[in-house]
Short mmCIF file of C-alpha atoms in Angstrom, two decimals:
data_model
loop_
_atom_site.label_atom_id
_atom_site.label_comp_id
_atom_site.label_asym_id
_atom_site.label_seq_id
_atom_site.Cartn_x
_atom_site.Cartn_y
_atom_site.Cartn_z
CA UNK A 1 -6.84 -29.64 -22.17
CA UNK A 2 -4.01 -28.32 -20.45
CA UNK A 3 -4.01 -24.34 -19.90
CA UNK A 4 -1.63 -22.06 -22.49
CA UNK A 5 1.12 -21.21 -20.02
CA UNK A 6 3.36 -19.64 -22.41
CA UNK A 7 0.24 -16.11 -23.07
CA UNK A 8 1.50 -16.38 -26.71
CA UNK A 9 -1.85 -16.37 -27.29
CA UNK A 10 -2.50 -19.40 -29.55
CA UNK A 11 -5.87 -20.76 -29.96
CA UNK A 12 -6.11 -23.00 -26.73
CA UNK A 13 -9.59 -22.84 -25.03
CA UNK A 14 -8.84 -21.45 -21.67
CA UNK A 15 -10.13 -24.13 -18.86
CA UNK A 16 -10.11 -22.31 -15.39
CA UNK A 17 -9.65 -24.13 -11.85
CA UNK A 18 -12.04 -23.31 -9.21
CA UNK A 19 -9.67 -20.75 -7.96
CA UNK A 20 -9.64 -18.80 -11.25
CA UNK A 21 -13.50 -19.62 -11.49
CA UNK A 22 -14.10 -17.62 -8.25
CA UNK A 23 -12.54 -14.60 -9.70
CA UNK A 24 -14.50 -14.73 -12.81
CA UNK A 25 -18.10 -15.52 -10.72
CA UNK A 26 -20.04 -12.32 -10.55
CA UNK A 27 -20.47 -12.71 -6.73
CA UNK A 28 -17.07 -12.10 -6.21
CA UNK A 29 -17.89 -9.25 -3.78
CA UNK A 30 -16.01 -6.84 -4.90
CA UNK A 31 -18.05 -3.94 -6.00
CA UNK A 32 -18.68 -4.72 -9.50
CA UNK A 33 -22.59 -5.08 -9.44
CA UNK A 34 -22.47 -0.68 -8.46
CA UNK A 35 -20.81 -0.06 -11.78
CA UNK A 36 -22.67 -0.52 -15.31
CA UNK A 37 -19.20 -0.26 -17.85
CA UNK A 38 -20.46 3.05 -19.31
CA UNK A 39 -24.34 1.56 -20.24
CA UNK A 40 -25.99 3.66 -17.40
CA UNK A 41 -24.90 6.74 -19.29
CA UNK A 42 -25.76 5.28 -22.77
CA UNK A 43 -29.45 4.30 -21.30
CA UNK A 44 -29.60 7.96 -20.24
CA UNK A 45 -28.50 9.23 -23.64
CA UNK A 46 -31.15 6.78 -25.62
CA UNK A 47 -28.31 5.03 -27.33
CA UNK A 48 -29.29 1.26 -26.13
CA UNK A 49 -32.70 1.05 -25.38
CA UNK A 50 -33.19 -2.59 -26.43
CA UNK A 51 -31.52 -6.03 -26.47
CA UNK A 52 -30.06 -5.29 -29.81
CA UNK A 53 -28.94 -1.92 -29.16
CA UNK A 54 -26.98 -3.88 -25.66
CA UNK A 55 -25.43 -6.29 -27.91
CA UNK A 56 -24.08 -3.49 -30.20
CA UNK A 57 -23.14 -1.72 -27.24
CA UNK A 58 -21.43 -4.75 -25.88
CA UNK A 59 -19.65 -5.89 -28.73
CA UNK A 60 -18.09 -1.96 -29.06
CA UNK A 61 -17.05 -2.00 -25.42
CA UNK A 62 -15.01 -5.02 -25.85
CA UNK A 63 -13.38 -4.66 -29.13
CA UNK A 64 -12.56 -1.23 -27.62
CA UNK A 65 -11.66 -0.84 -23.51
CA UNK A 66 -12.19 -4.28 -23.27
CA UNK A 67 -9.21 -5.46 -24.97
CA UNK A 68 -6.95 -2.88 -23.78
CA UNK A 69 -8.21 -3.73 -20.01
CA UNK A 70 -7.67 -7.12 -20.94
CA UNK A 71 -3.96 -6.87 -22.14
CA UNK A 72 -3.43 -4.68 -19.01
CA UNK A 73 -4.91 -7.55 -17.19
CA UNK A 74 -2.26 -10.29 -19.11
CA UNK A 75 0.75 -7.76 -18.67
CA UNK A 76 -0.09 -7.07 -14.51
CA UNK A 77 -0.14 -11.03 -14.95
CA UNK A 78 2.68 -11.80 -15.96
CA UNK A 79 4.12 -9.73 -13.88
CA UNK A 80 3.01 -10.19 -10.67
CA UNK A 81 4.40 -13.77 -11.59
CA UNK A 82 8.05 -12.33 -11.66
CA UNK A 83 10.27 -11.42 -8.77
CA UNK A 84 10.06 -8.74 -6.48
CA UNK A 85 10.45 -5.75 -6.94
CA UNK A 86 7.41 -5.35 -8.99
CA UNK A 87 7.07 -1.73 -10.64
CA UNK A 88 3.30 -1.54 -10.29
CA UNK A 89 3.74 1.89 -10.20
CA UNK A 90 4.64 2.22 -14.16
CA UNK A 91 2.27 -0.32 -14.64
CA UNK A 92 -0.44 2.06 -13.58
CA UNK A 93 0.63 5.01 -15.76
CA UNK A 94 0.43 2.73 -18.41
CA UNK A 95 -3.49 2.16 -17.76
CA UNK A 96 -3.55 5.86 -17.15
CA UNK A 97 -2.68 6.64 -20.44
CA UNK A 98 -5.48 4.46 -21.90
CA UNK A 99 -7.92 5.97 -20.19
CA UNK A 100 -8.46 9.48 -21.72
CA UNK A 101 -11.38 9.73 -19.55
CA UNK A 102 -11.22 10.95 -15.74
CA UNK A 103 -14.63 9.75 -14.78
CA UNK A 104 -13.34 6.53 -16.40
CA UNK A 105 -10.15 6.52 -14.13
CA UNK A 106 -11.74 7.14 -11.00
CA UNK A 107 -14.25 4.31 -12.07
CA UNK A 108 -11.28 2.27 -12.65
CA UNK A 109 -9.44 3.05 -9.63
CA UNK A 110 -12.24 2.73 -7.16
CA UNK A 111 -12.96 -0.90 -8.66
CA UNK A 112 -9.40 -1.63 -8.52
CA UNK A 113 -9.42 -0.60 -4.92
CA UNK A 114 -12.25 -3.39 -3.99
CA UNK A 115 -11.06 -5.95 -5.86
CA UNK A 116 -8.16 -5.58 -4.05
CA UNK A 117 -9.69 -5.95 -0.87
CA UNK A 118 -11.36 -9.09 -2.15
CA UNK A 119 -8.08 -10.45 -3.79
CA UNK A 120 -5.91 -10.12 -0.64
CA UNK A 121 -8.34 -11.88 1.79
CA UNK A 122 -8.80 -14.65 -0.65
CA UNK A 123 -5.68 -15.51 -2.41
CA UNK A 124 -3.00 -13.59 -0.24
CA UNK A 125 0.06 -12.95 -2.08
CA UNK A 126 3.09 -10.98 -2.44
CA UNK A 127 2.45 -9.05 -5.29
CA UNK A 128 -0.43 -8.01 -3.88
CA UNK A 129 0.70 -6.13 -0.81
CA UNK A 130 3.10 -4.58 -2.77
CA UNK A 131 -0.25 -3.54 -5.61
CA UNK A 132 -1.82 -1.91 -2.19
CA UNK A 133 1.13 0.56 -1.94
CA UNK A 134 -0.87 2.45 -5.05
CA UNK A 135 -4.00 2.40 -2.44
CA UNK A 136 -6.25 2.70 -5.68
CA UNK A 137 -4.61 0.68 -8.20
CA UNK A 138 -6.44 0.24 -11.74
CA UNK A 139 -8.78 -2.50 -11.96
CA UNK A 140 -7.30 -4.27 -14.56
CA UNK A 141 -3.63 -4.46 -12.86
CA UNK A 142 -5.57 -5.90 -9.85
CA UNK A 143 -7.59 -8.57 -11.94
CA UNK A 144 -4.43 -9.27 -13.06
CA UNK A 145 -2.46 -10.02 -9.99
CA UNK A 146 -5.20 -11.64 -8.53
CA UNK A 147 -5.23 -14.01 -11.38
CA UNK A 148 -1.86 -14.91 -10.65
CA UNK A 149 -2.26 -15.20 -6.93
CA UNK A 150 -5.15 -17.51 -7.81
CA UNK A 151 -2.69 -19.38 -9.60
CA UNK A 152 -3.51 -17.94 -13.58
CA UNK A 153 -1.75 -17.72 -16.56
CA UNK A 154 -2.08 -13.67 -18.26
CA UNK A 155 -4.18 -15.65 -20.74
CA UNK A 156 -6.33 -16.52 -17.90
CA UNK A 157 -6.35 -13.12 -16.78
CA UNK A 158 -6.95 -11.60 -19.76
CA UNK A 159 -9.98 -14.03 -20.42
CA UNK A 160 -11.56 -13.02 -17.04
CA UNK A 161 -11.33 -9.13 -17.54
CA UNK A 162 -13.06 -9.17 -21.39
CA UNK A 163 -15.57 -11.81 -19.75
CA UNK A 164 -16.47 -8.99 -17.29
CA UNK A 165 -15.86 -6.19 -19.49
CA UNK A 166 -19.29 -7.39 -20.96
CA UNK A 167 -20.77 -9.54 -18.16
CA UNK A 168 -21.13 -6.51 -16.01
CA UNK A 169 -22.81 -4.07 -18.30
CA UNK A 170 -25.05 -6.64 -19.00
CA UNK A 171 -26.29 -7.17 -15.74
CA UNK A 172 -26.85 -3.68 -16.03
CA UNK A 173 -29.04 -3.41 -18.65
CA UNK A 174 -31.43 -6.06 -17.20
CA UNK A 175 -31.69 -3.97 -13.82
CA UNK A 176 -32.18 -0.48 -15.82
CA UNK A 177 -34.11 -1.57 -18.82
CA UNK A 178 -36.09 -4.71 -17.59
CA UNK A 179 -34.71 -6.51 -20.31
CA UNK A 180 -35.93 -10.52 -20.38
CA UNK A 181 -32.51 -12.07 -18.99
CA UNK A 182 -32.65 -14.94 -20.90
CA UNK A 183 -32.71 -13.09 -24.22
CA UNK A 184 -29.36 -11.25 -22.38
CA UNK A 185 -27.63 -14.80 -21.82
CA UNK A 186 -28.23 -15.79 -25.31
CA UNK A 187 -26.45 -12.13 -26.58
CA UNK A 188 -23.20 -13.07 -23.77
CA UNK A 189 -23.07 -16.44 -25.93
CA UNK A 190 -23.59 -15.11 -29.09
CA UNK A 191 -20.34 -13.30 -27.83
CA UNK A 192 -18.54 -15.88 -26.38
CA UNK A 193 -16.07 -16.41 -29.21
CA UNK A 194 -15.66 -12.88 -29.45
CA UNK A 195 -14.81 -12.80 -26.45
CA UNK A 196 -11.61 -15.87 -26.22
CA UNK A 197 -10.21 -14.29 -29.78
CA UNK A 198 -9.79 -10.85 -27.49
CA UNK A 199 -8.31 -12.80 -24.55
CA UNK A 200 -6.07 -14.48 -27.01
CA UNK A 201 -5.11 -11.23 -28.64
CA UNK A 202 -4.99 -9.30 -25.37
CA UNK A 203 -2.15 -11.88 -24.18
CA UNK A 204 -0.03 -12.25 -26.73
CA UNK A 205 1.98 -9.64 -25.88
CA UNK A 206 2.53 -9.09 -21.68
CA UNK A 207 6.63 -8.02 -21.52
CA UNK A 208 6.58 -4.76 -23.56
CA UNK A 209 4.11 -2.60 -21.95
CA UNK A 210 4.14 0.10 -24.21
CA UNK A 211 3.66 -2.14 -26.95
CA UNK A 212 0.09 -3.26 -25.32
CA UNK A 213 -3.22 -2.25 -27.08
CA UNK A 214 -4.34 1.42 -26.58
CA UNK A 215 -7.86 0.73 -28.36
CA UNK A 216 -10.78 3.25 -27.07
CA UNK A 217 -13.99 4.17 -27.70
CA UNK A 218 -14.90 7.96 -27.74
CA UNK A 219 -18.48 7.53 -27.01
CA UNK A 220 -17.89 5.49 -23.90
CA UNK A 221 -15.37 8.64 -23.15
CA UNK A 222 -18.13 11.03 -23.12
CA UNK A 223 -20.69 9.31 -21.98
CA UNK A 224 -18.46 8.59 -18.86
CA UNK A 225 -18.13 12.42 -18.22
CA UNK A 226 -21.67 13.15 -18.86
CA UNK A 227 -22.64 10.68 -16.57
CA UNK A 228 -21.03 12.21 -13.35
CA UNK A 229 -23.19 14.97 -13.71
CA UNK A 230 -26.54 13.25 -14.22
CA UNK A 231 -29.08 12.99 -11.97
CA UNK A 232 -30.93 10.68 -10.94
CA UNK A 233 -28.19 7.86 -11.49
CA UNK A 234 -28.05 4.65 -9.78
CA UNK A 235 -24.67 3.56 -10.93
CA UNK A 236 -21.30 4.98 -10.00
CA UNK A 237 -20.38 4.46 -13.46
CA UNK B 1 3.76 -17.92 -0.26
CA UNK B 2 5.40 -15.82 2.51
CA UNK B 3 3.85 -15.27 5.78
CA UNK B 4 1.14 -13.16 5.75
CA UNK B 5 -1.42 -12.00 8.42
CA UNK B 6 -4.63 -12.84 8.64
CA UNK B 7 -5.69 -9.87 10.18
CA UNK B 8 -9.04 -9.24 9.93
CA UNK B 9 -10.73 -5.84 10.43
CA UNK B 10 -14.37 -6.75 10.54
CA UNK B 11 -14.90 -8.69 13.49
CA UNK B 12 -18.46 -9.27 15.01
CA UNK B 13 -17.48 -6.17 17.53
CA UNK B 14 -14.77 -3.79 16.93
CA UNK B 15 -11.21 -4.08 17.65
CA UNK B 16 -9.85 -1.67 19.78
CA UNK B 17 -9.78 1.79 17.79
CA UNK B 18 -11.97 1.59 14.77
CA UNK B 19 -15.26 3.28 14.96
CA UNK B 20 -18.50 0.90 16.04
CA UNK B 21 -20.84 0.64 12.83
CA UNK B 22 -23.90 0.26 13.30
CA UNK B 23 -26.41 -0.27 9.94
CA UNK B 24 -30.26 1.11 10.15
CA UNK B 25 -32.61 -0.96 7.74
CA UNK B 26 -35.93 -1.15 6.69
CA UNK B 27 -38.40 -0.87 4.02
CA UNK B 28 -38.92 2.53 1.88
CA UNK B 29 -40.70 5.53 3.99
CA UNK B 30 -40.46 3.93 7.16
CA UNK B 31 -38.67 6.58 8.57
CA UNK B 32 -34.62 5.46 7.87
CA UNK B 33 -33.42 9.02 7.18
CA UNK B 34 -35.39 10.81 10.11
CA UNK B 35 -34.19 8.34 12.37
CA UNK B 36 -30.73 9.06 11.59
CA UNK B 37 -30.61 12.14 11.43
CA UNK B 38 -32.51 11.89 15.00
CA UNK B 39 -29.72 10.30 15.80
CA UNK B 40 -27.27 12.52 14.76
CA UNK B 41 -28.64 15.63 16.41
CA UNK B 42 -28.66 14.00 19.88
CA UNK B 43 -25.60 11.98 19.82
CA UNK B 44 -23.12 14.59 18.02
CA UNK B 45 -22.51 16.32 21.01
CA UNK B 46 -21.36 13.23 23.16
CA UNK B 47 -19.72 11.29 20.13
CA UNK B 48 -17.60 11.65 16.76
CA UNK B 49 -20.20 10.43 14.40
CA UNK B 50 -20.42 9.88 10.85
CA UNK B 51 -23.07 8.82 8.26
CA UNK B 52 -22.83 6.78 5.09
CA UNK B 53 -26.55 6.52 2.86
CA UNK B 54 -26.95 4.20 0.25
CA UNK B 55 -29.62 6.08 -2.09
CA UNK B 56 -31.82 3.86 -4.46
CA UNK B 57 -31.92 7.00 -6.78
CA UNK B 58 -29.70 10.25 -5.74
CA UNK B 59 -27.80 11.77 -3.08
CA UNK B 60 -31.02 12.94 -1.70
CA UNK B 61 -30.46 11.11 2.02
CA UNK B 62 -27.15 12.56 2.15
CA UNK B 63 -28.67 16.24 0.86
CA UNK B 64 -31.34 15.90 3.76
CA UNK B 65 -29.13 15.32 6.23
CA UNK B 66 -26.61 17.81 4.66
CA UNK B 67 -29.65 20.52 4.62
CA UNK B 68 -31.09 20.06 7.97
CA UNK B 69 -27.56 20.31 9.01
CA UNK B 70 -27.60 17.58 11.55
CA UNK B 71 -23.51 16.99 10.99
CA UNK B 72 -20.93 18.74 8.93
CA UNK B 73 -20.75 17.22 5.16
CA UNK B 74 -17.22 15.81 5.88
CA UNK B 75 -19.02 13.65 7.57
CA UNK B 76 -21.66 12.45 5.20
CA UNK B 77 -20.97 10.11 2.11
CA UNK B 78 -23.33 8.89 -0.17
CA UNK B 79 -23.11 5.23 -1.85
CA UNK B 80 -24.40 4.38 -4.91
CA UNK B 81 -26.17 0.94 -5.34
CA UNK B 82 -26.47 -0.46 -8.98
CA UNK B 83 -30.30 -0.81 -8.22
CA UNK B 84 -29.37 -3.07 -5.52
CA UNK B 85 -29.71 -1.91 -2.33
CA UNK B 86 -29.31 -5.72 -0.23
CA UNK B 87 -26.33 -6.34 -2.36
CA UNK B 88 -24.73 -3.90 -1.01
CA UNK B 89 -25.33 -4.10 2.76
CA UNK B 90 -25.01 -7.44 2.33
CA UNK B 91 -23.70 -9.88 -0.32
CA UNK B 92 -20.99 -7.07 -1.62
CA UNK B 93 -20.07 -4.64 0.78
CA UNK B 94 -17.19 -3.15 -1.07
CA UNK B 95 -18.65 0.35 -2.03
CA UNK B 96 -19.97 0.57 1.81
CA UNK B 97 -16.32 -0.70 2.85
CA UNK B 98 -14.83 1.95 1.19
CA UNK B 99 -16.90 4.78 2.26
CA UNK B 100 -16.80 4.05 6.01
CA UNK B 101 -12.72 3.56 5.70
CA UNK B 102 -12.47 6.90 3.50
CA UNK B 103 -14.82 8.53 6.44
CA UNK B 104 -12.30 7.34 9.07
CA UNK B 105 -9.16 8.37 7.42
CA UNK B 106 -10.64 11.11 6.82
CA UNK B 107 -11.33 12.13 10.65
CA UNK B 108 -8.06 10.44 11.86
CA UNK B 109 -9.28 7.59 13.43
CA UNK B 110 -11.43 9.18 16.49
CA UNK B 111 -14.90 8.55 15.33
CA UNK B 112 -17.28 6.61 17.55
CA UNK B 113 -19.82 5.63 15.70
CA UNK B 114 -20.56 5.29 11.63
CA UNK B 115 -24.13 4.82 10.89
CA UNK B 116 -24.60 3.33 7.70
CA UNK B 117 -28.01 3.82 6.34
CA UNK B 118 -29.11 1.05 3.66
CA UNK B 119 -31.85 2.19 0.69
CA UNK B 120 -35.18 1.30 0.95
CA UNK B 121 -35.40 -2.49 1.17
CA UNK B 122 -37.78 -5.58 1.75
CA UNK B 123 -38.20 -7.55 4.88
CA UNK B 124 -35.16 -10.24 3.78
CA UNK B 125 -32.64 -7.30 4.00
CA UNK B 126 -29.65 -7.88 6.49
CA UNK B 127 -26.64 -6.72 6.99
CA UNK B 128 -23.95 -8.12 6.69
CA UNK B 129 -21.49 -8.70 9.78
CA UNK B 130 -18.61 -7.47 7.51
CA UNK B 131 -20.03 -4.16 7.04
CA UNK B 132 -22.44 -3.22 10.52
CA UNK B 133 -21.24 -4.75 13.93
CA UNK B 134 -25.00 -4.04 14.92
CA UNK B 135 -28.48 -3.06 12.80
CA UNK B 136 -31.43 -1.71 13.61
CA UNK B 137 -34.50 -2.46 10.96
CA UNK B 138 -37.10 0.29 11.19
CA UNK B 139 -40.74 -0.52 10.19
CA UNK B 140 -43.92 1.60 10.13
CA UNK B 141 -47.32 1.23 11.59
CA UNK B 142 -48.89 2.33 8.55
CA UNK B 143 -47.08 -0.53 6.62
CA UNK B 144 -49.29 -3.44 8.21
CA UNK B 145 -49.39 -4.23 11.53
CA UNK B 146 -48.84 -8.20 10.31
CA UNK B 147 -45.25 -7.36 9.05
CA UNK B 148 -43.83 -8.88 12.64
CA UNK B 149 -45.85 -11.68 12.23
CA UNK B 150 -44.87 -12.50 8.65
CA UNK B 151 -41.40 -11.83 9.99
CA UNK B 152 -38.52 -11.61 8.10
CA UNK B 153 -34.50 -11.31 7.93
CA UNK B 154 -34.63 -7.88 8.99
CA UNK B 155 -37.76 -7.99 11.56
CA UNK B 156 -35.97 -11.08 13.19
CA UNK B 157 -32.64 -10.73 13.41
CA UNK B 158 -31.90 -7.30 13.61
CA UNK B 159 -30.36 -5.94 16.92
CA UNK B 160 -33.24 -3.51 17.85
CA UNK B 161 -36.73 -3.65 16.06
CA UNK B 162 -37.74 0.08 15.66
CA UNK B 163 -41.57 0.74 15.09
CA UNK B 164 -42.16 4.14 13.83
CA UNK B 165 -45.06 6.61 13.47
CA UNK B 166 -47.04 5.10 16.31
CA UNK B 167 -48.87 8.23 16.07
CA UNK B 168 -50.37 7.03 13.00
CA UNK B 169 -51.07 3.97 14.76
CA UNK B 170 -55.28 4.26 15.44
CA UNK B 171 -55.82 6.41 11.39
CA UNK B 172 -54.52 3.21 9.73
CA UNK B 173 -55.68 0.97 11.90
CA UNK B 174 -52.94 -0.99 13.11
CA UNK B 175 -53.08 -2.76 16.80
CA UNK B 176 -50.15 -2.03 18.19
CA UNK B 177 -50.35 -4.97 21.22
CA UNK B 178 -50.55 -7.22 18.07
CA UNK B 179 -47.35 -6.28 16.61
CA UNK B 180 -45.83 -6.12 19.91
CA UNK B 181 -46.69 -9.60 20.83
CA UNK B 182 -45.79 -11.00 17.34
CA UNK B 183 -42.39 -9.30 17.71
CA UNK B 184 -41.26 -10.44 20.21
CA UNK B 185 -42.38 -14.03 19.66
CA UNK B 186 -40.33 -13.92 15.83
CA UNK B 187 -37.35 -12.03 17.76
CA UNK B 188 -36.73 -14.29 20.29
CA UNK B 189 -36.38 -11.46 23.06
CA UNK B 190 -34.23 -8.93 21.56
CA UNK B 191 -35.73 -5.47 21.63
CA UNK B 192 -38.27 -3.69 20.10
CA UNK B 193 -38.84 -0.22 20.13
CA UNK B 194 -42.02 1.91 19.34
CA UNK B 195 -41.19 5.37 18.31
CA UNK B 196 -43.31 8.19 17.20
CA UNK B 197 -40.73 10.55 15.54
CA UNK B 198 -43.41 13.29 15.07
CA UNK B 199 -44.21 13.27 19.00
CA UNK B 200 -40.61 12.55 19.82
CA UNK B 201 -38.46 14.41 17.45
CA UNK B 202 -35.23 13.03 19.51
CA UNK B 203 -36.27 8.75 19.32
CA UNK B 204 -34.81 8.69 23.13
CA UNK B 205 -35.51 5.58 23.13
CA UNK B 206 -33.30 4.16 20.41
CA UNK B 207 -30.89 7.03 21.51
CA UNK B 208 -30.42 5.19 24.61
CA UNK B 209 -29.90 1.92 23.03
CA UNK B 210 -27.17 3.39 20.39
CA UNK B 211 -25.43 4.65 23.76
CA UNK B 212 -25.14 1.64 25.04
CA UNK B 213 -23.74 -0.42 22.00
CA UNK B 214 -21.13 2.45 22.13
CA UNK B 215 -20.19 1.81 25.53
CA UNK B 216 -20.14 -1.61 25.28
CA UNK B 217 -18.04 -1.72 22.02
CA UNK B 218 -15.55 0.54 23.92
CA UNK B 219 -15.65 -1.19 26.95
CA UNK B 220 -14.57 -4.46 24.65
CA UNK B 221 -12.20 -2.28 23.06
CA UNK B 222 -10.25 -1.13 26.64
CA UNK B 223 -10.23 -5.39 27.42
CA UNK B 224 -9.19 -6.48 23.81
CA UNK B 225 -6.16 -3.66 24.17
CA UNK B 226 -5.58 -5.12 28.01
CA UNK B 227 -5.32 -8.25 27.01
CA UNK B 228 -3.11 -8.34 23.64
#
């Protein structure tokens, strides 16, 4: 099945290469497992205390900041796949301005910062250097250029950041809850076509960046900024 | 692809320049924190140190060392761990990564030494060579005096084998011979320390050995900068 080069988004099952593989594996070391997508806070607060309250939770993060991370991911893409000069820069305000948090941005921006690190030792490119001028770029602009310094497609891109956008808080929620991680695996598949139809949707549209979904959840928003002031908290986000 | 440079900053021992970081491992309440800060109040007048703790639960490593006052807090950062305190000494260094770069921005470039301080682990935890360019793993008497024998990551690899509370040694009954003979039979010769931080509030021993890393590391440093 040969990949959807053209990110218009049309329903062709993305199939990754093992270079796009490695970016989606969660060993990728590049700081992911210290950062729990907003369910550390949520735990705290009582709101998911089960495996069905994680798959609610799950399926409301990626309807919500997981599709506009995504299409951030797809437009950063598509990008980075252009010419120099990039204007990563703009690019950046962009994910600034869908993320009304600021514990949410620095969460962002310190992810962005390691993936980066990861990225340009393994798939050295370009458009990454030029990323690394921002020093603490938004994670989904890196995920993005990595993608296509790994050889992607923004549909590929955008596939890998909803993937994560749940993977990670799910990996969470085993490590703070105990919950049984096969019941866990069974919610991520329950998800997984959830999960392509917000790729697909998150990459049908990379030129016109203002045009890209600003969907976000309030209640990740303030769970975000309670969470920098709770203690004990073994998450940085 | 253009050219690009493979330069890589994390060499087994330091390039010329770049602070020598050294990790300091072991198993909850063994005595991690009190060695460091040990450390720190014997070695901060003789070198530009810094500390980076990686807290299972809070900040509180990095509030000990901040109360007792052992180094200024510019020059303490605490890590957060995801509940995973090997992954991130080891198979995902990123968070540590960025702490000990932020530290040395931060002071310019003329620290000596970073001592990164990993959370309360089991005996499999290592470093990794990415993050420490040396690691100490600190055990206890009062934990078992088999632990050398059932070895370990930490116990055998590690670049000095600290025993702590000694003092304790005889009330738990531990032999201390024993775990000195098993030690150095798993460790293959590299050195092992017994340190009673209660009798010895300054661990000259391991103080010693930390000096000499230092020197060495610079003494690399001065030939790596001769020779390129």
């Amino acid at each position: 099945m040969p990949n959807d080069h053209g990110g218009s988004g049309a329903a062709v099952p993305v199939s990754l290469p093992a270079r796009l593989l490695l970016l989606a594996d969660s060993r990728l070391p590049a700081g992911g497992h210290v950062h729990s997508g907003g369910l550390e806070p949520a735990v705290l607060a009582g709101a998911v205390a089960d495996v069905a309250g994680l798959a609610g939770f799950l399926r409301g993060r990626l309807a919500t900041s997981g599709l506009a991370g995504a299409a951030l991911a797809a437009a950063a893409c598509a990008h980075a796949s252009a010419e120099a000069p990039w204007a990563w820069a703009r690019l950046d305000l962009e994910a600034d301005a869908r993320t009304p948090s600021p514990a949410q941005r620095r969460a962002s921006r310190a992810q962005g910062r390691s993936l980066l690190r990861a990225a340009r030792r393994t798939w050295p490119h370009p458009a990454l250097d030029a990323l690394a001028a921002l020093r603490e770029p938004h994670h989904p602009l890196v995920q993005g250029a990595a993608a296509a310094a790994a050889g992607g497609a923004p549909r590929d891109a955008a596939a890998i950041s909803a993937y994560g956008a749940v993977t990670g808080p799910a990996s969470a929620g085993v490590r703070l809850l105990g919950l049984d991680p096969l019941a866990v695996h069974r919610v991520l598949a329950d998800l997984s076509a959830e999960i392509d139809a917000v790729a697909a949707e998150a990459s049908r549209e990379t030129g016109d960046w203002a045009a890209l979904p600003a969907t976000s959840a309030p209640a990740l928003d303030l769970y975000a900024e309670l969470h920098q002031g709770a203690e004990p908290r073994l998450f940085e986000s | 692809m253009g050219a690009h440079h493979e330069h890589d900053p994390h060499e087994a021992a330091p390039a010329h320049g770049r602070a020598l970081r050294l990790g300091i491992g072991g198993p909850v309440g063994s005595g991690k924190t009190a060695l460091t800060a040990a450390l720190c109040r014997v070695l901060r007048d003789e070198l530009e140190l810094a500390v980076v703790t990686n807290d299972i639960y809070t900040t509180e490593d990095a509030d000990f060392l901040r109360r007792e006052a052992v180094l200024a807090d510019d020059r303490i950062t605490a890590v957060r761990t995801g509940a995973c305190p090997h992954t991130a000494i080891r198979d995902d260094i990123s968070a540590n990564l960025d702490a000990v770069e932020e530290l040395e921005e931060r002071h310019g470039g003329a620290l000596d030494l970073v001592i990164v301080e990993s959370g309360g682990d089991n005996l499999t935890a290592l470093f990794s060579k990415g993050l420490a360019d040396r690691q100490i793993f600190v055990l206890d008497v009062a934990g078992g005096d088999d632990v050398p024998r059932k070895g370990g990551l930490g116990v055998a690899a590690a670049d000095l084998l600290v025993v702590n509370k000694t003092d304790l040694a005889a009330m738990v009954g531990s032999d201390l011979d024993l775990m000195a003979r098993d030690a150095a039979r798993v460790r293959d010769g590299r050195p092992v320390a017994f340190t009673s931080l209660r009798e010895h509030p300054g661990a000259p021993e391991v103080a010693g050995w930390v000096r000499g890393v230092v020197r060495a590391a610079r003494a690399h440093g001065r030939a790596h900068a001769n020779a390129s």
